[in-house]
Backbone as numpy.savetxt, mean C-alpha at the origin, in Angstrom:
# Nx Ny Nz CAx CAy CAz Cx Cy Cz
35.85 -14.47 24.52 35.10 -13.33 25.03 34.88 -12.30 23.92
35.93 -12.01 23.14 35.80 -11.02 22.08 34.79 -11.49 21.03
34.78 -12.76 20.75 33.83 -13.30 19.78 32.40 -13.13 20.29
32.18 -13.38 21.56 30.86 -13.22 22.15 30.42 -11.76 22.11
31.34 -10.84 22.39 31.01 -9.42 22.35 30.71 -8.98 20.92
31.48 -9.46 19.98 31.24 -9.09 18.59 29.84 -9.56 18.16
29.49 -10.76 18.50 28.17 -11.28 18.16 27.08 -10.48 18.83
27.34 -10.02 20.03 26.34 -9.25 20.78 26.21 -7.84 20.23
27.31 -7.24 19.83 27.31 -5.85 19.40 26.85 -5.68 17.96
27.25 -6.55 17.05 26.84 -6.26 15.69 27.13 -7.32 14.67
27.39 -8.49 15.11 27.59 -9.57 14.14 26.28 -9.86 13.43
26.36 -10.32 12.19 25.14 -10.57 11.45 24.56 -11.93 11.84
23.44 -11.88 12.47 22.72 -13.09 12.86 21.84 -13.50 11.68
22.02 -14.70 11.17 21.24 -15.13 9.99 19.73 -15.05 10.22
19.28 -15.32 11.43 17.84 -15.22 11.71 17.37 -13.79 11.63
18.20 -12.87 12.11 17.84 -11.45 12.07 17.81 -10.95 10.63
18.79 -11.37 9.84 18.85 -10.98 8.43 17.64 -11.52 7.69
17.30 -12.77 7.96 16.15 -13.38 7.32 14.85 -12.66 7.69
14.70 -12.34 8.96 13.51 -11.62 9.42 13.44 -10.22 8.82
14.58 -9.56 8.73 14.62 -8.22 8.14 14.19 -8.27 6.67
14.68 -9.25 5.94 14.29 -9.40 4.53 12.81 -9.69 4.39
12.30 -10.55 5.27 10.88 -10.89 5.23 10.03 -9.65 5.50
10.43 -8.85 6.47 9.68 -7.64 6.80 9.77 -6.60 5.67
10.94 -6.48 5.06 11.08 -5.54 3.93 10.19 -5.96 2.77
10.11 -7.25 2.50 9.23 -7.73 1.43 7.78 -7.46 1.78
7.42 -7.65 3.04 6.04 -7.39 3.47 5.68 -5.92 3.29
6.62 -5.04 3.64 6.39 -3.60 3.48 6.20 -3.26 2.00
7.05 -3.81 1.13 6.90 -3.58 -0.32 5.55 -4.07 -0.82
5.15 -5.27 -0.36 3.85 -5.81 -0.76 2.70 -4.91 -0.32
2.78 -4.41 0.90 1.73 -3.52 1.41 1.73 -2.19 0.67
2.89 -1.67 0.33 2.94 -0.42 -0.45 2.33 -0.62 -1.83
2.59 -1.78 -2.45 1.98 -2.09 -3.74 0.46 -2.18 -3.62
0.00 -2.79 -2.54 -1.44 -2.91 -2.30 -2.08 -1.53 -2.12
-1.40 -0.65 -1.40 -1.91 0.71 -1.21 -2.01 1.43 -2.55
-1.00 1.31 -3.38 -1.02 1.95 -4.71 -2.17 1.41 -5.55
-2.36 0.11 -5.52 -3.44 -0.51 -6.29 -4.80 -0.02 -5.80
-4.98 0.01 -4.50 -6.25 0.45 -3.94 -6.51 1.94 -4.19
-5.46 2.76 -4.14 -5.63 4.18 -4.44 -6.05 4.39 -5.89
-5.45 3.63 -6.80 -5.82 3.74 -8.21 -7.26 3.30 -8.42
-7.64 2.22 -7.77 -9.02 1.74 -7.87 -9.99 2.76 -7.28
-9.63 3.36 -6.16 -10.47 4.38 -5.54 -10.62 5.60 -6.44
-9.53 6.00 -7.09 -9.59 7.14 -8.02 -10.54 6.85 -9.18
-10.48 5.63 -9.70 -11.37 5.25 -10.81 -12.82 5.29 -10.36
-13.09 4.76 -9.18 -14.47 4.75 -8.68 -14.96 6.16 -8.40
-14.09 7.02 -7.88 -14.47 8.41 -7.62 -14.82 9.14 -8.90
-14.03 8.89 -9.95 -14.32 9.52 -11.24 -15.64 9.01 -11.80
-15.91 7.72 -11.64 -17.16 7.16 -12.13 -18.35 7.76 -11.40
-18.25 7.93 -10.11 -19.34 8.53 -9.32 -19.53 9.98 -9.73
-18.45 10.70 -9.93 -18.54 12.09 -10.35 -19.20 12.20 -11.72
-18.83 11.31 -12.64 -19.43 11.31 -13.98 -20.93 11.05 -13.91
-21.34 10.09 -13.09 -22.76 9.77 -12.95 -23.51 10.95 -12.34
-22.94 11.56 -11.31 -23.60 12.69 -10.66 -23.69 13.88 -11.61
-22.67 14.11 -12.40 -22.66 15.22 -13.35 -23.70 14.99 -14.44
-23.76 13.78 -14.96 -24.73 13.50 -16.03 -26.16 13.54 -15.50
-26.37 13.23 -14.25 -27.70 13.25 -13.66 -28.18 14.69 -13.50
-27.28 15.62 -13.19 -27.69 17.02 -12.99 -27.80 17.76 -14.32
-27.21 17.24 -15.38 -27.26 17.90 -16.70 -28.54 17.58 -17.47
-29.30 16.62 -17.01 -30.51 16.22 -17.73 -31.60 17.30 -17.63
-32.43 17.28 -18.62 -33.59 18.18 -18.61 -34.59 17.65 -17.59
-35.26 18.52 -16.88 -36.25 18.03 -15.93 -37.41 17.34 -16.66
-37.95 16.34 -16.04 -39.06 15.61 -16.64 -40.32 16.47 -16.58
-41.15 16.35 -17.60 -42.42 17.07 -17.61 -43.42 16.32 -16.73
-44.14 17.10 -15.96 -45.10 16.47 -15.06 -46.44 16.32 -15.67
């Protein structure tokens, strides 16, 4: 009975440990993906800003 209670209350279930590790790895992978996408977004935003700035700095065309 005590063994059953221990397993129910807090014994380490190998399946639970395995699932927890898998989920932690998935979270790390997703956090890495977010960082990569944020960096890519920052680069694209700077490129758009540079293009918009250079377009407004030009001399107007003569008609």
